[in-house]
Short mmCIF file of C-alpha atoms and ligand atoms in Angstrom, two decimals:
data_model
loop_
_atom_site.label_atom_id
_atom_site.label_comp_id
_atom_site.label_asym_id
_atom_site.label_seq_id
_atom_site.Cartn_x
_atom_site.Cartn_y
_atom_site.Cartn_z
CA MET G 16 51.51 24.68 195.81
CA ASN G 17 48.97 26.18 198.18
CA THR G 18 47.35 29.21 196.48
CA LYS G 19 46.64 31.92 198.89
CA VAL G 20 43.47 34.06 198.60
CA TRP G 21 43.72 37.64 199.88
CA LYS G 22 40.40 39.27 200.04
CA VAL G 23 40.48 43.16 199.61
CA ASP G 24 37.71 45.63 199.51
CA LYS G 25 38.59 47.94 196.55
CA TYR G 26 36.73 50.91 198.16
CA VAL G 27 38.71 51.11 201.38
CA ASP G 28 41.22 53.94 201.87
CA ASN G 29 44.99 53.60 202.03
CA LEU G 30 45.29 50.40 200.02
CA GLU G 31 49.02 50.88 199.79
CA ASN G 32 49.21 50.02 203.52
CA ASN G 33 46.65 47.32 203.34
CA PRO G 34 48.32 44.12 204.88
CA GLN G 35 46.78 41.82 202.17
CA VAL G 36 48.04 43.95 199.28
CA VAL G 37 51.39 44.40 201.00
CA ASP G 38 51.70 40.61 201.34
CA ALA G 39 50.85 39.97 197.73
CA ALA G 40 53.51 42.58 196.66
CA ARG G 41 56.04 40.77 198.69
CA PHE G 42 55.36 37.64 196.67
CA LEU G 43 55.79 39.57 193.45
CA GLN G 44 59.19 41.00 194.67
CA GLN G 45 60.23 37.44 195.38
CA ASN G 46 59.46 36.57 191.75
CA GLU G 47 56.39 34.49 192.56
CA VAL G 48 53.21 34.96 190.45
CA VAL G 49 49.99 36.50 191.82
CA ALA G 50 46.58 37.10 190.19
CA LEU G 51 45.18 40.56 190.52
CA PRO G 52 42.06 42.39 189.66
CA THR G 53 41.98 45.06 186.91
CA GLU G 54 39.10 47.01 185.49
CA THR G 55 39.08 44.58 182.45
CA VAL G 56 39.77 41.11 183.51
CA TYR G 57 41.98 39.47 186.26
CA GLY G 58 45.69 39.45 185.32
CA LEU G 59 48.34 36.89 186.34
CA GLY G 60 51.16 39.25 187.47
CA GLY G 61 54.85 38.57 187.76
CA ASN G 62 58.10 40.74 187.82
CA ALA G 63 58.73 41.59 184.22
CA GLU G 64 62.44 41.97 184.84
CA SER G 65 62.77 38.39 185.91
CA ASP G 66 63.07 35.42 183.56
CA ALA G 67 62.12 33.18 186.50
CA ALA G 68 58.86 35.06 187.22
CA VAL G 69 57.90 35.28 183.62
CA GLU G 70 58.56 31.54 183.08
CA LYS G 71 56.15 30.83 186.01
CA ILE G 72 53.47 32.87 184.25
CA PHE G 73 53.77 30.98 180.96
CA ALA G 74 53.89 27.59 182.84
CA ALA G 75 50.83 28.26 185.02
CA LYS G 76 48.71 29.31 181.99
CA GLY G 77 50.15 26.77 179.50
CA ARG G 78 50.69 29.71 177.20
CA PRO G 79 52.70 29.49 174.02
CA SER G 80 56.02 31.17 174.51
CA ASP G 81 55.78 33.23 171.34
CA ASN G 82 52.90 35.27 172.78
CA PRO G 83 54.22 38.42 174.51
CA LEU G 84 52.85 39.87 177.79
CA ILE G 85 51.49 43.31 178.57
CA ILE G 86 53.60 45.18 181.16
CA HIS G 87 51.53 46.99 183.83
CA ILE G 88 52.71 50.25 185.50
CA ALA G 89 51.36 52.62 188.10
CA GLU G 90 53.24 55.78 187.03
CA LYS G 91 53.97 57.11 183.57
CA LYS G 92 57.56 57.86 184.64
CA GLN G 93 58.22 54.05 184.86
CA LEU G 94 58.12 53.99 181.04
CA ASN G 95 61.51 55.71 180.73
CA ALA G 96 63.35 52.69 182.05
CA PHE G 97 62.36 50.38 179.24
CA VAL G 98 60.74 52.40 176.38
CA MET G 99 62.93 53.93 173.72
CA GLU G 100 60.75 56.86 172.72
CA ILE G 101 57.20 58.14 173.43
CA PRO G 102 55.53 59.41 170.26
CA GLU G 103 53.36 62.55 170.58
CA LYS G 104 50.19 60.65 169.78
CA ALA G 105 50.89 58.14 172.53
CA GLU G 106 51.39 61.10 175.00
CA ILE G 107 47.98 62.42 174.12
CA LEU G 108 46.44 58.95 174.43
CA MET G 109 48.00 58.30 177.84
CA GLU G 110 46.78 61.75 178.98
CA ARG G 111 43.20 60.91 178.00
CA PHE G 112 42.86 57.18 178.65
CA TRP G 113 45.30 56.23 181.45
CA PRO G 114 44.74 54.70 183.83
CA GLY G 115 42.29 52.66 181.68
CA PRO G 116 41.72 49.81 179.22
CA LEU G 117 44.19 50.95 176.48
CA THR G 118 47.56 49.16 175.94
CA LEU G 119 50.11 50.98 173.84
CA ILE G 120 52.97 49.39 171.94
CA PHE G 121 56.30 51.10 171.99
CA LYS G 122 59.93 50.47 170.77
CA LYS G 123 61.67 48.76 173.63
CA LYS G 124 64.96 49.56 175.30
CA ASP G 125 67.05 46.45 175.54
CA GLY G 126 68.37 44.87 178.66
CA VAL G 127 65.74 45.85 181.27
CA LEU G 128 62.84 43.48 180.79
CA SER G 129 63.03 39.82 180.53
CA ASP G 130 63.14 38.84 176.81
CA LYS G 131 60.62 36.13 177.63
CA ALA G 132 58.07 38.75 178.60
CA THR G 133 58.27 40.40 175.20
CA ALA G 134 58.75 37.02 173.47
CA GLY G 135 61.98 38.42 171.95
CA LEU G 136 60.19 41.28 170.01
CA GLU G 137 61.76 44.75 169.66
CA THR G 138 58.62 46.30 170.94
CA VAL G 139 56.81 46.24 174.25
CA ALA G 140 53.08 46.55 175.19
CA VAL G 141 52.32 48.73 178.25
CA ARG G 142 49.25 49.75 180.19
CA MET G 143 48.18 51.44 183.44
CA PRO G 144 45.17 49.61 184.83
CA ASP G 145 42.30 51.65 186.21
CA HIS G 146 41.74 49.57 189.39
CA PRO G 147 42.66 50.78 192.88
CA VAL G 148 43.93 47.40 194.07
CA ALA G 149 46.12 46.87 190.99
CA LEU G 150 47.50 50.35 191.22
CA ALA G 151 48.32 50.02 194.96
CA LEU G 152 50.01 46.62 194.32
CA LEU G 153 52.07 48.12 191.47
CA LYS G 154 53.08 51.12 193.67
CA ILE G 155 54.18 48.97 196.61
CA CYS G 156 56.37 46.61 194.63
CA GLN G 157 57.86 49.30 192.33
CA LEU G 158 58.29 46.88 189.55
CA PRO G 159 57.00 46.65 186.05
CA ILE G 160 54.52 43.80 186.25
CA ALA G 161 53.92 41.46 183.28
CA ALA G 162 50.31 40.25 183.40
CA PRO G 163 48.29 38.21 180.86
CA SER G 164 44.69 37.36 181.59
CA ALA G 165 44.71 34.93 184.54
CA ASN G 166 43.00 32.03 182.75
CA SER G 167 44.37 28.72 181.49
CA SER G 168 45.46 29.42 177.86
CA GLY G 169 42.35 29.07 175.53
CA LYS G 170 39.69 29.43 178.27
CA PRO G 171 37.47 32.59 178.75
CA SER G 172 39.27 35.32 180.66
CA PRO G 173 38.37 35.61 184.32
CA THR G 174 36.16 38.36 185.57
CA ASN G 175 36.23 37.30 189.25
CA ALA G 176 38.55 35.56 191.66
CA GLN G 177 36.58 32.37 191.54
CA HIS G 178 37.22 32.10 187.75
CA VAL G 179 40.99 32.36 188.50
CA ILE G 180 40.71 29.65 191.16
CA GLU G 181 38.80 27.30 188.69
CA ASP G 182 41.73 27.59 186.24
CA LEU G 183 44.91 28.11 188.30
CA ASN G 184 44.42 26.80 191.85
CA GLY G 185 47.58 25.12 193.05
CA LYS G 186 49.63 26.55 190.19
CA ILE G 187 50.08 30.13 191.43
CA ALA G 188 51.20 31.72 194.68
CA GLY G 189 47.94 33.62 195.29
CA VAL G 190 44.98 35.61 194.15
CA LEU G 191 44.14 39.09 195.33
CA ASP G 192 40.29 38.95 195.35
CA GLY G 193 39.07 42.53 194.72
CA GLY G 194 35.53 41.50 193.52
CA SER G 195 34.26 41.40 190.00
CA THR G 196 35.92 43.35 187.22
CA GLY G 197 33.89 46.01 185.42
CA VAL G 198 34.65 46.44 181.68
CA GLY G 199 34.70 42.61 181.19
CA VAL G 200 36.67 42.53 177.95
CA GLU G 201 40.44 43.03 177.80
CA SER G 202 42.24 46.32 176.88
CA THR G 203 42.43 47.66 173.42
CA VAL G 204 45.99 47.02 171.99
CA LEU G 205 47.26 49.93 169.95
CA ASP G 206 50.58 49.92 167.97
CA CYS G 207 52.01 53.44 168.36
CA THR G 208 55.24 52.67 166.52
CA GLU G 209 53.63 53.71 163.17
CA GLU G 210 52.77 57.17 162.05
CA VAL G 211 49.16 56.19 161.96
CA PRO G 212 48.47 54.01 165.03
CA VAL G 213 47.01 50.59 164.42
CA ILE G 214 44.54 48.61 166.55
CA LEU G 215 45.79 45.09 166.94
CA ARG G 216 43.07 43.98 169.30
CA PRO G 217 39.71 45.77 169.94
CA GLY G 218 38.86 46.27 173.60
CA GLY G 219 37.58 48.51 176.27
CA VAL G 220 38.55 51.75 174.56
CA THR G 221 36.76 52.00 171.24
CA LYS G 222 38.15 53.00 167.76
CA GLU G 223 35.76 55.86 167.81
CA GLN G 224 37.17 57.14 171.13
CA ILE G 225 40.74 56.91 169.92
CA ALA G 226 40.01 58.61 166.62
CA ALA G 227 38.25 61.42 168.51
CA VAL G 228 41.57 62.40 170.24
CA ILE G 229 44.30 61.59 167.60
CA GLY G 230 42.41 61.52 164.33
CA GLU G 231 43.17 58.61 161.94
CA VAL G 232 43.58 55.13 163.39
CA LYS G 233 43.79 51.97 161.48
CA LEU G 234 42.70 48.43 162.17
CA ASP G 235 45.24 45.55 161.81
CA SER G 236 44.49 43.71 158.55
CA ALA G 237 43.84 40.48 160.46
CA LEU G 238 40.78 42.13 162.06
CA LEU G 239 39.30 42.65 158.68
CA ASP G 240 40.59 39.64 156.76
CA GLU G 241 40.72 36.23 158.53
CA ALA G 242 43.48 35.01 156.26
CA ALA G 243 45.91 37.80 157.24
CA LYS G 244 48.64 37.19 159.89
CA PRO G 245 47.81 39.29 162.93
CA LYS G 246 50.55 41.62 164.31
CA ALA G 247 49.64 40.81 167.91
CA PRO G 248 50.88 37.14 168.23
CA GLY G 249 48.04 36.25 170.73
CA MET G 250 45.31 37.11 168.14
CA LYS G 251 46.23 34.04 166.06
CA TYR G 252 45.14 31.49 168.79
CA GLN G 253 41.68 30.21 169.41
CA HIS G 254 40.60 31.76 172.75
CA TYR G 255 37.85 32.19 175.16
CA ALA G 256 36.17 28.89 174.17
CA PRO G 257 33.55 27.23 176.29
CA ASN G 258 33.58 23.40 176.45
CA ALA G 259 30.70 22.92 174.06
CA PRO G 260 30.91 24.12 170.43
CA LEU G 261 29.61 27.63 169.94
CA TYR G 262 27.93 28.92 166.86
CA LEU G 263 27.13 32.60 166.17
CA VAL G 264 23.69 33.07 164.47
CA ASN G 265 23.31 35.83 161.97
CA GLY G 266 19.51 35.80 161.64
CA SER G 267 16.15 36.31 163.31
CA GLN G 268 14.98 34.89 166.68
CA SER G 269 12.66 32.51 164.77
CA PHE G 270 15.58 31.28 162.67
CA LEU G 271 17.54 30.66 165.91
CA GLN G 272 14.52 28.89 167.41
CA ASP G 273 14.44 26.57 164.39
CA LEU G 274 18.14 25.73 164.87
CA ILE G 275 17.43 24.88 168.53
CA GLU G 276 14.59 22.56 167.71
CA GLU G 277 16.68 20.79 165.00
CA LYS G 278 19.46 20.09 167.61
CA GLN G 279 17.07 19.07 170.35
CA GLN G 280 15.47 16.56 167.90
CA GLU G 281 18.96 15.05 167.63
CA GLY G 282 19.02 14.59 171.40
CA LEU G 283 21.34 17.53 172.21
CA ARG G 284 21.12 19.70 175.23
CA VAL G 285 20.99 23.17 173.67
CA GLY G 286 22.18 26.53 175.21
CA VAL G 287 21.53 29.94 173.86
CA LEU G 288 23.52 33.15 174.61
CA ALA G 289 20.78 35.87 174.46
CA THR G 290 20.19 39.28 176.01
CA GLU G 291 17.76 40.48 178.75
CA GLU G 292 15.57 41.79 175.81
CA SER G 293 15.35 38.41 174.10
CA VAL G 294 16.02 35.64 176.66
CA GLU G 295 12.42 34.81 177.40
CA SER G 296 11.53 34.29 173.79
CA TYR G 297 13.66 31.12 173.29
CA GLN G 298 12.43 27.62 174.07
CA CYS G 299 15.66 25.70 174.68
CA ASP G 300 17.39 23.85 177.57
CA VAL G 301 19.47 26.76 178.91
CA ALA G 302 19.08 30.33 177.79
CA ILE G 303 21.32 32.84 179.54
CA ALA G 304 20.94 36.65 179.33
CA CYS G 305 24.30 38.30 178.72
CA GLY G 306 23.54 41.88 179.47
CA ARG G 307 21.20 44.35 177.74
CA ARG G 308 21.48 44.82 173.94
CA ALA G 309 20.44 48.42 174.36
CA GLU G 310 23.56 48.93 176.45
CA LEU G 311 26.48 47.00 174.90
CA GLU G 312 28.83 47.76 177.85
CA THR G 313 26.66 45.40 179.97
CA VAL G 314 27.14 42.62 177.39
CA ALA G 315 30.94 43.18 177.58
CA THR G 316 30.86 43.02 181.38
CA ALA G 317 28.90 39.71 181.42
CA LEU G 318 30.43 37.99 178.37
CA TYR G 319 33.13 35.68 179.90
CA GLU G 320 31.08 34.80 182.85
CA THR G 321 28.23 33.76 180.56
CA LEU G 322 30.64 31.58 178.47
CA ARG G 323 31.85 29.93 181.71
CA ALA G 324 28.24 29.48 182.90
CA PHE G 325 27.48 27.19 179.93
CA ASN G 326 30.18 24.83 181.10
CA LEU G 327 28.50 24.48 184.47
CA GLU G 328 25.19 23.75 182.64
CA LYS G 329 26.82 20.94 180.68
CA VAL G 330 25.17 21.86 177.32
CA ASP G 331 26.17 20.03 174.14
CA ILE G 332 26.01 22.93 171.83
CA ILE G 333 25.64 26.77 172.21
CA PHE G 334 23.97 29.24 169.75
CA SER G 335 24.73 32.90 170.28
CA GLU G 336 23.08 36.12 169.10
CA MET G 337 25.33 38.47 167.20
CA PHE G 338 26.03 42.13 168.08
CA PRO G 339 26.79 45.23 166.05
CA ASN G 340 30.43 45.71 165.20
CA THR G 341 30.71 49.27 166.51
CA GLY G 342 31.83 50.87 169.77
CA VAL G 343 32.49 48.15 172.43
CA GLY G 344 30.49 45.82 170.09
CA HIS G 345 33.58 45.48 168.13
CA ALA G 346 35.51 43.84 171.03
CA ILE G 347 32.40 41.71 171.89
CA MET G 348 32.15 40.31 168.39
CA ASN G 349 35.98 39.82 168.07
CA ARG G 350 35.86 37.62 171.33
CA LEU G 351 32.76 35.76 170.34
CA GLN G 352 34.21 34.97 166.96
CA LYS G 353 37.33 33.66 168.56
CA ALA G 354 35.31 31.65 171.13
CA ALA G 355 33.31 30.15 168.21
CA GLY G 356 36.39 29.40 166.11
CA ASN G 357 34.58 31.66 163.50
CA LYS G 358 31.61 29.37 163.07
CA ILE G 359 28.81 31.62 161.92
CA ILE G 360 25.37 30.37 160.60
CA HIS G 361 23.77 32.83 158.27
CA GLN G 362 19.94 32.83 157.73
O1 TXA X 8 43.00 43.95 179.71
C1 TXA X 8 44.03 43.43 179.51
O2 TXA X 8 44.84 43.79 178.55
C2 TXA X 8 44.40 42.17 180.31
C3 TXA X 8 44.59 42.65 181.78
C4 TXA X 8 45.11 41.57 182.65
O3 TXA X 8 45.52 43.75 181.84
N1 TXA X 8 45.56 41.49 179.82
C5 TXA X 8 45.59 40.73 178.70
O4 TXA X 8 46.82 40.09 178.37
O5 TXA X 8 44.67 40.69 177.98
P1 TXA X 8 46.88 38.93 177.41
O6 TXA X 8 48.30 38.38 177.57
O7 TXA X 8 45.86 37.99 177.61
O8 TXA X 8 46.80 39.58 175.96
C6 TXA X 8 47.91 40.43 175.50
C7 TXA X 8 47.82 40.70 173.94
C8 TXA X 8 48.10 39.36 173.17
O9 TXA X 8 47.25 39.31 172.08
C9 TXA X 8 49.57 39.67 172.70
O10 TXA X 8 49.93 38.94 171.60
C10 TXA X 8 49.58 41.23 172.52
O11 TXA X 8 48.71 41.70 173.62
N2 TXA X 8 50.91 41.83 172.68
C11 TXA X 8 51.62 41.88 173.76
N3 TXA X 8 52.87 42.45 173.47
C12 TXA X 8 52.85 42.82 172.16
C13 TXA X 8 53.77 43.44 171.18
N4 TXA X 8 54.94 43.87 171.63
N5 TXA X 8 53.35 43.49 169.88
C14 TXA X 8 52.17 43.12 169.56
N6 TXA X 8 51.23 42.48 170.37
C15 TXA X 8 51.54 42.36 171.63
MG1 MG X 9 44.33 36.54 177.40
#
């Protein structure tokens, strides 16, 4: 299959009449799959009402079929077609955070969405992306669009169109290239079917921000205890992994430097994921600054691109600094731990 690339400037006016976006929407209406930019990461979109379209998403990514997709909408009123009820706390959260990186889980109305999109669950995950190109596309096609991150299953999520092409060229109908995404880590997934909402996946909207508008919010037990079964099926898989083994280092810079030297003596080419504040202080083969520690949002923005960059550098092993587990640091650490398969070296 020839994968089309539609370049779109997200700052131009009247995107709903932009010929590139209109063309991409036509593919979605014909149940083809198209990658699209969002504020978090690129998504691989397909008509959520069509089994055929959803099957194409799973096939292109090589995604396990028990892992449900997030449904993307442009207008709140679209929810009524496929959501049973909207709890009051969900209303408050939508008002505050939509469009934006917060996915809400609702009880599902049967018979509207493809059961393959929801992996046969009785619930459905929905979000409204905060990206002008995504919103225009969704408005033109007037469909609920299922969209997982547009990477091959297991790989770091794509934060620009080039990453999508690296993974999915020839496997999808096209990519709407709207430039680099901003937030850099995926949306927060929040289960609103319980009286006290539960975070199933930390992401772009922080626990602190959610608690500030609705009060108590819990964390899924799998986020606290590795042995517990996660309620978001996708959270049980290894994800985001670079080609070389990744180790998180819980210790000082000099401890990390000792680890580098030990591995170099074994003849390995060693990479370090550092920050702008620390990158100069390591003597290794490839040190990459992943944002600024003083501003964790910049670390989130750069995280997946940095993990992919180590593949191009062909390192044999990667050591990464760790980050505080608060604010957006919670999502950063969650993704790093998954990318590392939970390998942490303590000083
Ligand atoms: O920022 C994002 O959320 C991006 C962009 C493209 O919107 N999308 C994304 O989708 O990260 P994906 O498929 O890579 O991750 C969706 C997560 C998975 O962990 C999945 O198991 C969970 O959401 N999920 C989806 N529906 C669910 C449901 N009904 N109950 C529990 N977890 C659900
Ligand atoms: Mg994903």
